[in-house]
Tab-separated table of C-alpha atoms in Angstrom:
chain	number	residue	atom	x	y	z
A	171	MET	CA	-32.596	-40.549	11.262
A	172	SER	CA	-31.359	-36.878	12.218
A	173	VAL	CA	-28.372	-38.397	14.160
A	174	GLN	CA	-27.269	-40.631	11.264
A	175	ALA	CA	-27.291	-37.580	8.971
A	176	GLU	CA	-25.215	-35.693	11.338
A	177	GLN	CA	-22.519	-38.198	11.865
A	178	PRO	CA	-20.851	-37.637	8.469
A	179	PHE	CA	-20.799	-33.838	8.877
A	180	THR	CA	-19.427	-34.401	12.285
A	181	ARG	CA	-16.891	-36.472	11.136
A	182	PHE	CA	-16.075	-33.842	8.250
A	183	GLU	CA	-15.649	-30.975	10.941
A	184	LYS	CA	-13.385	-32.907	12.728
A	185	SER	CA	-11.103	-34.211	9.960
A	186	PHE	CA	-11.064	-30.768	8.141
A	187	PRO	CA	-10.532	-27.814	10.673
A	188	SER	CA	-12.515	-24.626	10.053
A	189	SER	CA	-9.185	-22.589	9.556
A	190	GLN	CA	-8.405	-25.064	6.608
A	191	LYS	CA	-12.001	-24.726	5.076
A	192	GLN	CA	-11.358	-20.844	5.041
A	193	ASN	CA	-8.016	-21.467	3.443
A	194	LEU	CA	-9.677	-23.727	0.811
A	195	ALA	CA	-12.487	-21.324	0.183
A	196	TRP	CA	-10.099	-18.405	-0.121
A	197	VAL	CA	-8.072	-20.549	-3.041
A	198	ILE	CA	-11.544	-21.364	-4.688
A	199	PHE	CA	-12.442	-17.654	-4.601
A	200	LEU	CA	-9.251	-16.162	-6.029
A	201	SER	CA	-9.284	-19.084	-8.533
A	202	LEU	CA	-12.586	-18.242	-9.638
A	203	GLY	CA	-11.580	-14.686	-9.946
A	204	ALA	CA	-8.471	-15.204	-12.220
A	205	LEU	CA	-10.507	-17.460	-14.193
A	206	GLY	CA	-13.226	-14.780	-14.655
A	207	ILE	CA	-10.664	-12.154	-15.400
A	208	TRP	CA	-9.158	-14.605	-18.200
A	209	VAL	CA	-12.607	-15.457	-19.545
A	210	ALA	CA	-13.620	-11.609	-19.781
A	211	PHE	CA	-10.127	-10.389	-21.163
A	212	ARG	CA	-8.169	-13.256	-22.966
A	213	ALA	CA	-8.867	-11.719	-26.083
A	214	GLN	CA	-6.777	-8.667	-25.165
A	215	PHE	CA	-4.082	-10.846	-23.428
A	216	TRP	CA	-0.651	-10.866	-24.405
A	217	MET	CA	2.419	-12.650	-22.755
A	218	TRP	CA	3.124	-9.884	-19.918
A	219	GLN	CA	-0.721	-9.895	-18.862
A	220	TYR	CA	-0.489	-13.567	-18.118
A	221	ILE	CA	2.707	-13.046	-16.184
A	222	VAL	CA	0.963	-10.119	-14.211
A	223	LEU	CA	-2.229	-12.067	-13.488
A	224	GLY	CA	-0.189	-14.873	-12.512
A	225	LEU	CA	1.836	-13.104	-9.998
A	226	TRP	CA	-1.183	-11.134	-8.676
A	227	TYR	CA	-2.877	-14.275	-8.134
A	228	ALA	CA	0.137	-15.746	-6.249
A	229	GLY	CA	0.684	-12.744	-4.275
A	230	LEU	CA	-2.905	-12.575	-2.903
A	231	LEU	CA	-3.179	-16.167	-2.666
A	232	TRP	CA	0.026	-16.160	-0.404
A	233	PHE	CA	-0.982	-13.075	1.621
A	234	GLY	CA	-4.409	-14.360	2.189
A	235	LEU	CA	-3.556	-17.907	3.493
A	236	LYS	CA	-0.644	-16.121	5.666
A	237	TRP	CA	-2.857	-13.225	6.867
A	238	PRO	CA	-6.659	-14.274	7.300
A	239	HIS	CA	-7.692	-10.668	8.290
A	240	PHE	CA	-6.581	-9.876	4.655
A	241	ARG	CA	-9.166	-12.197	3.400
A	242	LEU	CA	-12.258	-10.377	4.932
A	243	PHE	CA	-10.568	-6.982	4.114
A	244	THR	CA	-10.520	-7.962	0.277
A	245	LEU	CA	-14.095	-8.984	0.310
A	246	VAL	CA	-14.877	-5.642	2.070
A	247	VAL	CA	-12.972	-3.627	-0.652
A	248	LEU	CA	-14.637	-5.786	-3.257
A	249	ALA	CA	-18.466	-4.877	-1.750
A	250	ILE	CA	-17.542	-1.362	-1.618
A	251	ALA	CA	-15.841	-0.772	-5.223
A	252	GLY	CA	-18.503	-2.944	-6.732
A	253	SER	CA	-21.237	-0.932	-5.430
A	254	GLY	CA	-19.877	2.173	-6.714
A	255	VAL	CA	-18.865	0.761	-10.245
A	256	GLY	CA	-22.623	-0.993	-10.393
A	257	LEU	CA	-24.057	2.664	-10.016
A	258	TYR	CA	-22.248	3.886	-12.977
A	259	ALA	CA	-23.097	0.634	-14.905
A	260	LEU	CA	-26.581	1.253	-13.945
A	261	GLY	CA	-26.216	5.140	-15.603
A	262	TYR	CA	-25.908	6.844	-12.379
A	263	ASN	CA	-23.429	9.643	-11.893
A	264	ASP	CA	-22.477	12.176	-9.164
A	265	GLY	CA	-25.011	14.651	-10.772
A	266	ASN	CA	-28.039	12.217	-10.088
A	267	SER	CA	-27.145	10.142	-7.257
A	268	LEU	CA	-26.579	11.522	-3.940
A	269	LEU	CA	-24.990	8.141	-2.865
A	270	LEU	CA	-22.259	8.452	-5.420
A	271	ARG	CA	-21.932	12.394	-4.660
A	272	TYR	CA	-21.269	12.234	-1.169
A	273	VAL	CA	-20.252	8.529	-0.726
A	274	LEU	CA	-19.205	6.388	-3.584
A	275	HIS	CA	-17.377	8.836	-5.993
A	276	SER	CA	-13.565	8.544	-5.769
A	277	ASN	CA	-12.931	11.966	-4.451
A	278	ALA	CA	-15.685	11.531	-1.646
A	279	MET	CA	-13.955	8.048	-0.757
A	280	PHE	CA	-10.860	9.686	-0.293
A	281	ASP	CA	-12.196	12.319	1.884
A	282	TRP	CA	-14.041	9.748	4.235
A	283	MET	CA	-10.313	8.036	4.167
A	284	SER	CA	-8.963	11.353	5.536
A	285	ALA	CA	-11.444	11.492	8.249
A	286	ALA	CA	-10.672	7.863	9.253
A	287	ILE	CA	-6.854	8.568	8.941
A	288	LEU	CA	-7.354	11.650	11.368
A	289	ILE	CA	-9.496	9.507	13.968
A	290	SER	CA	-7.144	6.470	13.592
A	291	ALA	CA	-4.115	8.742	14.373
A	292	ILE	CA	-5.789	10.418	17.349
A	293	GLY	CA	-6.681	6.949	18.591
A	294	TYR	CA	-2.985	5.550	18.556
A	295	TYR	CA	-1.762	8.823	20.126
A	296	THR	CA	-4.179	8.523	22.723
A	297	TYR	CA	-3.060	4.656	23.357
A	298	LEU	CA	1.012	5.498	23.293
A	299	PHE	CA	0.625	8.960	25.442
A	300	ARG	CA	-2.302	7.776	27.917
A	301	GLY	CA	-2.031	4.140	27.797
A	302	SER	CA	-5.513	3.773	26.504
A	303	GLU	CA	-6.322	0.472	25.279
A	304	THR	CA	-9.730	1.581	23.982
A	305	GLY	CA	-8.014	4.263	22.289
A	306	GLY	CA	-5.596	1.825	20.566
A	307	LEU	CA	-8.541	-0.490	19.585
A	308	TRP	CA	-10.354	2.332	17.736
A	309	GLY	CA	-7.206	3.524	16.113
A	310	GLN	CA	-6.851	0.007	14.578
A	311	ARG	CA	-10.301	-0.158	13.686
A	312	PHE	CA	-10.301	3.239	11.632
A	313	ALA	CA	-7.138	2.278	10.286
A	314	TRP	CA	-8.720	-0.577	8.665
A	315	ALA	CA	-11.586	1.562	7.501
A	316	ALA	CA	-9.097	4.018	6.020
A	317	ALA	CA	-7.125	1.247	3.983
A	318	ALA	CA	-10.444	-0.121	2.621
A	319	LEU	CA	-11.655	3.136	1.573
A	320	GLY	CA	-8.606	4.239	-0.071
A	321	PHE	CA	-8.174	1.003	-2.188
A	322	ALA	CA	-12.026	0.982	-2.959
A	323	GLY	CA	-11.974	4.735	-3.862
A	324	LEU	CA	-9.042	3.772	-6.078
A	325	ALA	CA	-10.948	1.051	-7.810
A	326	ILE	CA	-13.997	3.227	-8.397
A	327	ARG	CA	-11.628	5.959	-9.732
A	328	TRP	CA	-10.367	3.494	-12.396
A	329	ARG	CA	-13.734	3.163	-13.629
A	330	GLU	CA	-14.425	6.861	-13.528
A	331	THR	CA	-11.527	7.425	-15.828
A	332	TYR	CA	-13.732	5.919	-18.658
A	333	ILE	CA	-16.489	8.230	-17.987
A	334	GLY	CA	-15.088	11.558	-19.390
A	335	HIS	CA	-13.865	9.629	-22.749
A	336	PRO	CA	-13.376	5.998	-23.193
A	337	ASN	CA	-9.787	6.668	-24.323
A	338	TRP	CA	-8.992	8.269	-21.247
A	339	GLY	CA	-9.373	5.287	-19.375
A	340	HIS	CA	-6.304	4.179	-17.184
A	341	ILE	CA	-5.323	2.862	-13.866
A	342	PRO	CA	-5.381	5.857	-11.458
A	343	VAL	CA	-1.740	6.259	-10.616
A	344	SER	CA	-0.966	8.956	-13.248
A	345	ASN	CA	-0.493	12.177	-10.971
A	346	ILE	CA	0.249	13.121	-7.435
A	347	TYR	CA	-3.073	13.080	-6.263
A	348	ASP	CA	-3.654	9.560	-7.218
A	349	VAL	CA	-0.451	8.332	-5.953
A	350	MET	CA	-0.688	9.859	-2.855
A	351	ALA	CA	-3.969	8.062	-2.162
A	352	LEU	CA	-2.335	4.637	-3.183
A	353	PHE	CA	0.479	5.717	-0.751
A	354	CYS	CA	-1.890	6.258	2.234
A	355	ALA	CA	-3.779	3.267	1.596
A	356	MET	CA	-0.656	0.589	0.998
A	357	THR	CA	1.197	2.209	3.992
A	358	ILE	CA	-1.697	1.573	6.478
A	359	LEU	CA	-2.328	-1.707	5.366
A	360	PHE	CA	1.123	-2.981	5.558
A	361	TYR	CA	1.417	-1.322	8.955
A	362	LEU	CA	-1.679	-3.445	10.149
A	363	TYR	CA	0.089	-6.292	8.949
A	364	TYR	CA	3.002	-5.526	10.971
A	365	GLU	CA	0.864	-4.468	14.065
A	366	GLU	CA	-0.527	-7.958	14.197
A	367	ASP	CA	2.616	-9.716	13.465
A	368	THR	CA	4.379	-7.867	16.547
A	369	GLU	CA	1.219	-7.953	18.530
A	370	SER	CA	1.683	-4.394	19.648
A	371	ARG	CA	0.087	-0.813	18.572
A	372	GLY	CA	2.522	1.607	20.008
A	373	LEU	CA	4.162	1.881	16.326
A	374	GLY	CA	0.591	3.131	15.150
A	375	ALA	CA	1.388	6.331	16.942
A	376	PHE	CA	4.520	7.006	14.681
A	377	VAL	CA	3.248	5.360	11.243
A	378	LEU	CA	-0.424	6.987	11.202
A	379	PRO	CA	0.539	10.447	11.826
A	380	LEU	CA	3.159	10.075	9.044
A	381	VAL	CA	0.198	8.712	6.671
A	382	LEU	CA	-1.804	11.811	7.990
A	383	ILE	CA	0.640	14.146	6.849
A	384	ALA	CA	0.711	12.640	3.240
A	385	ASP	CA	-3.104	12.622	3.126
A	386	ILE	CA	-2.883	16.418	4.125
A	387	PHE	CA	-0.629	16.921	1.147
A	388	LEU	CA	-3.308	14.794	-1.011
A	389	LEU	CA	-6.094	17.077	0.063
A	390	TRP	CA	-3.989	19.989	-0.938
A	391	VAL	CA	-3.015	19.091	-4.184
A	392	GLY	CA	-6.630	18.119	-5.032
A	393	ALA	CA	-7.837	21.621	-3.693
A	394	ALA	CA	-4.994	24.052	-4.883
A	395	TYR	CA	-3.970	22.239	-8.225
A	396	HIS	CA	-7.150	20.436	-9.216
A	397	LEU	CA	-5.317	17.147	-9.592
A	398	ASP	CA	-8.496	15.526	-8.089
A	399	ARG	CA	-10.013	15.920	-11.552
A	400	ILE	CA	-9.410	13.122	-14.305
A	401	ALA	CA	-7.524	13.989	-17.379
A	402	PRO	CA	-6.472	12.230	-20.285
A	403	LEU	CA	-2.656	10.686	-20.159
A	404	VAL	CA	0.112	12.542	-21.677
A	405	PRO	CA	1.689	10.029	-24.402
A	406	ALA	CA	4.710	8.719	-21.878
A	407	LEU	CA	2.177	7.524	-19.696
A	408	GLN	CA	-0.111	5.627	-22.142
A	409	SER	CA	1.610	2.358	-21.630
A	410	PHE	CA	0.893	-0.913	-20.035
A	411	TRP	CA	4.196	-0.782	-17.905
A	412	MET	CA	2.566	1.977	-15.712
A	413	LYS	CA	0.384	-0.736	-14.450
A	414	ILE	CA	3.023	-2.764	-12.715
A	415	HIS	CA	5.819	-0.256	-12.213
A	416	VAL	CA	3.979	2.288	-10.289
A	417	PRO	CA	2.274	-0.426	-7.733
A	418	SER	CA	5.770	-1.991	-7.335
A	419	MET	CA	7.255	1.275	-6.276
A	420	PHE	CA	4.583	2.150	-4.001
A	421	VAL	CA	4.628	-1.348	-2.135
A	422	ALA	CA	8.603	-0.353	-1.657
A	423	TYR	CA	7.697	3.268	-0.552
A	424	ALA	CA	4.937	2.175	2.001
A	425	ASN	CA	7.681	-0.451	3.600
A	426	PHE	CA	10.451	2.104	3.519
A	427	TYR	CA	8.416	4.686	5.515
A	428	ILE	CA	7.288	2.182	7.776
A	429	SER	CA	11.001	1.128	8.489
A	430	ALA	CA	11.873	4.803	9.213
A	431	MET	CA	9.209	5.086	11.753
A	432	ALA	CA	10.114	1.805	13.280
A	433	GLY	CA	13.623	3.042	13.519
A	434	LEU	CA	12.641	6.281	15.242
A	435	ALA	CA	10.425	4.190	17.781
A	436	TYR	CA	13.503	2.152	18.411
A	437	LEU	CA	15.776	5.077	19.189
A	438	LEU	CA	13.025	6.429	21.567
A	439	LYS	CA	12.509	3.061	23.020
A	440	ASP	CA	16.286	2.847	23.753
A	441	ARG	CA	16.313	6.277	25.298
A	442	ALA	CA	13.326	5.553	27.523
A	443	LEU	CA	14.869	2.192	28.599
A	444	ALA	CA	17.991	4.128	29.699
A	445	ARG	CA	16.419	6.982	31.305
A	446	GLY	CA	12.707	6.104	32.074
A	447	GLY	CA	9.405	7.130	30.545
A	448	PHE	CA	6.153	5.859	29.441
A	449	LEU	CA	7.459	4.927	26.151
A	450	ARG	CA	9.306	2.141	27.873
A	451	ASP	CA	6.272	-0.023	28.104
A	452	ARG	CA	4.307	1.075	25.382
A	453	LEU	CA	6.468	0.482	22.391
A	454	PRO	CA	7.504	-3.000	21.322
A	455	SER	CA	10.621	-4.464	22.513
A	456	LEU	CA	14.133	-3.545	20.993
A	457	GLU	CA	14.349	-6.839	19.214
A	458	ILE	CA	10.978	-6.686	17.559
A	459	LEU	CA	11.609	-3.254	16.477
A	460	GLU	CA	14.894	-3.840	14.925
A	461	ARG	CA	13.187	-7.064	13.067
A	462	SER	CA	10.699	-4.670	11.745
A	463	PHE	CA	12.754	-1.947	10.425
A	464	SER	CA	15.148	-4.617	8.980
A	465	GLY	CA	12.476	-6.914	7.623
A	466	THR	CA	10.480	-3.527	5.939
A	467	ILE	CA	13.584	-2.482	4.201
A	468	ALA	CA	14.430	-5.910	2.950
A	469	PHE	CA	11.084	-6.307	1.722
A	470	GLY	CA	10.839	-2.790	0.011
A	471	PHE	CA	14.122	-3.149	-1.491
A	472	LEU	CA	12.915	-6.303	-3.357
A	473	PHE	CA	9.944	-4.228	-4.716
A	474	PHE	CA	12.039	-1.407	-5.363
A	475	THR	CA	14.550	-3.408	-7.354
A	476	VAL	CA	11.796	-4.915	-9.536
A	477	GLY	CA	9.947	-1.481	-9.893
A	478	THR	CA	13.138	0.080	-11.162
A	479	ILE	CA	13.826	-2.495	-13.596
A	480	LEU	CA	10.414	-2.364	-14.970
A	481	GLY	CA	10.791	1.272	-14.966
A	482	ALA	CA	13.748	1.001	-17.266
A	483	VAL	CA	11.987	-1.288	-19.587
A	484	TRP	CA	9.103	1.240	-19.762
A	485	ALA	CA	11.636	3.948	-20.408
A	486	ALA	CA	13.025	2.027	-23.335
A	487	LYS	CA	9.496	1.797	-24.876
A	488	ALA	CA	8.554	5.337	-24.259
A	489	TRP	CA	11.767	7.151	-24.904
A	490	GLY	CA	14.240	4.770	-26.737
A	491	GLY	CA	16.479	3.916	-23.950
A	492	PHE	CA	16.848	2.047	-20.590
A	493	TRP	CA	18.535	4.614	-18.976
A	494	SER	CA	19.321	8.345	-19.319
A	495	TRP	CA	20.318	9.919	-16.017
A	496	ASP	CA	16.985	11.478	-15.521
A	497	PRO	CA	16.715	13.147	-12.203
A	498	LYS	CA	14.017	10.661	-11.417
A	499	GLU	CA	16.180	7.791	-12.551
A	500	THR	CA	19.295	9.272	-10.585
A	501	TRP	CA	17.361	9.605	-7.525
A	502	ALA	CA	16.167	6.207	-7.709
A	503	LEU	CA	19.655	4.779	-7.909
A	504	ILE	CA	20.481	6.779	-4.918
A	505	VAL	CA	17.675	5.339	-3.131
A	506	TRP	CA	18.661	1.909	-4.266
A	507	LEU	CA	22.396	2.130	-3.245
A	508	ASN	CA	21.311	3.689	0.328
A	509	TYR	CA	19.172	0.630	1.221
A	510	ALA	CA	21.559	-1.989	-0.616
A	511	GLY	CA	24.247	-0.554	1.754
A	512	PHE	CA	22.147	-0.963	4.631
A	513	LEU	CA	21.403	-4.732	3.792
A	514	HIS	CA	25.039	-5.163	3.023
A	515	ALA	CA	26.148	-3.674	6.491
A	516	ARG	CA	23.399	-5.741	8.345
A	517	SER	CA	24.542	-9.019	6.608
A	518	GLN	CA	28.163	-8.683	5.988
A	519	LYS	CA	29.343	-6.346	8.460
A	520	ASN	CA	26.755	-7.646	11.372
A	521	TRP	CA	25.903	-4.066	12.086
A	522	HIS	CA	22.761	-3.843	14.647
A	523	GLY	CA	21.068	-1.681	17.051
A	524	ARG	CA	21.303	2.197	16.921
A	525	PRO	CA	23.441	2.767	13.940
A	526	MET	CA	21.048	0.791	11.603
A	527	ALA	CA	17.997	2.298	13.414
A	528	TRP	CA	19.525	5.888	12.463
A	529	TRP	CA	20.448	4.690	9.041
A	530	ALA	CA	16.629	3.695	8.682
A	531	VAL	CA	15.567	7.014	9.726
A	532	ILE	CA	17.617	9.358	7.754
A	533	SER	CA	16.828	7.256	4.830
A	534	LEU	CA	13.282	8.900	4.911
A	535	VAL	CA	14.823	12.155	3.664
A	536	VAL	CA	16.633	10.281	0.817
A	537	VAL	CA	13.344	8.292	-0.264
A	538	THR	CA	11.157	11.286	0.338
A	539	PHE	CA	12.925	13.372	-2.002
A	540	CYS	CA	12.758	10.502	-4.678
A	541	PHE	CA	9.394	10.004	-4.094
A	542	ILE	CA	7.985	13.697	-4.155
A	543	GLY	CA	10.916	16.108	-4.169
A	544	VAL	CA	12.086	15.195	-7.679
A	545	ASP	CA	8.635	15.454	-9.034
A	546	LEU	CA	8.018	18.894	-7.441
A	547	PHE	CA	11.191	20.681	-7.856
A	548	LEU	CA	13.323	18.940	-10.747
A	549	GLY	CA	12.495	18.837	-14.505
A	550	GLY	CA	13.730	16.108	-16.778
A	551	LEU	CA	11.707	13.405	-18.680
A	552	HIS	CA	9.392	13.017	-15.550
A	553	SER	CA	8.401	16.610	-15.507
A	554	TYR	CA	4.976	15.480	-16.435
A	555	GLY	CA	4.865	14.760	-12.612
A	556	LYS	CA	5.541	18.505	-11.539
A	557	LEU	CA	2.799	20.887	-9.851
């Protein structure tokens, strides 16, 4: 009887492999999630909310089907964020809960993320300079942990914006502290995808130290300027468009920074092939590195274009015009033209190799000034971002 009972299940296993079952489970999970969001918030939805929900659903579905590790990562982030949000829902806060104060509060989560980034960078450095596979493995593990803590911390921080006053509630991308946390988590996540795609950990010794610098800046603006404290939004930021413009730009920024590090790794690898050295064996091939910095620029350019268009729409709503030659807008145009020139030279002029690697590296200066420099040093309509 037991044999007969097992036969249909055995036939099902053979006809429906484990990978297909996992893909189906991911589709069902996301579909139920999207349906739940629609049921909970449909009274507040208008056309653009439906469009954004559909794009998020399609994007997460595609990413999860293409990259199985992303599925587990998503569940971990939801579990951590759900724990923090759940404690707030039960009436706890960082004053009466040690777990919230030292672990699940967003600021604590970003501190733990900082520790994970530091350990990850050390692990990748150990792999690059000493050839330690164990160091590279731990670098990768702590990179996953840092990304999960970063995204979960942002989700919890979103909930925390409603605690000071219900009208304060907003997506946590409103100041430099918030967006630096987003940048760190986003850059690490995209790097992990490219690491798996290239089957090499050598680039981690370039990307994670760069993220560590951004993380130190995050801690500095939090401690020195108290930007880690949640405050009400200025009128210009009280807009639906902030929810889609800023994340789009940071998908672009993350990929642009990875492209610069891949370009630097290309130049060092090329030099090591000519003169010898340990980098010759511990970095991906020149072909893979060129594909990496070109692919990340193309992907980032797509999102930067979309984000710039969304920013223009937001500007029209907030300030009455799509374009005003504000310093942030001007530098965004410079960044767009720079990477458009890169893609044109590569596709139409057939430029390859060292010139394009140098272009990717030097572009780091342009994109960094657009990302941070304008907010720090220039005024204009984006002066709310200054320290």
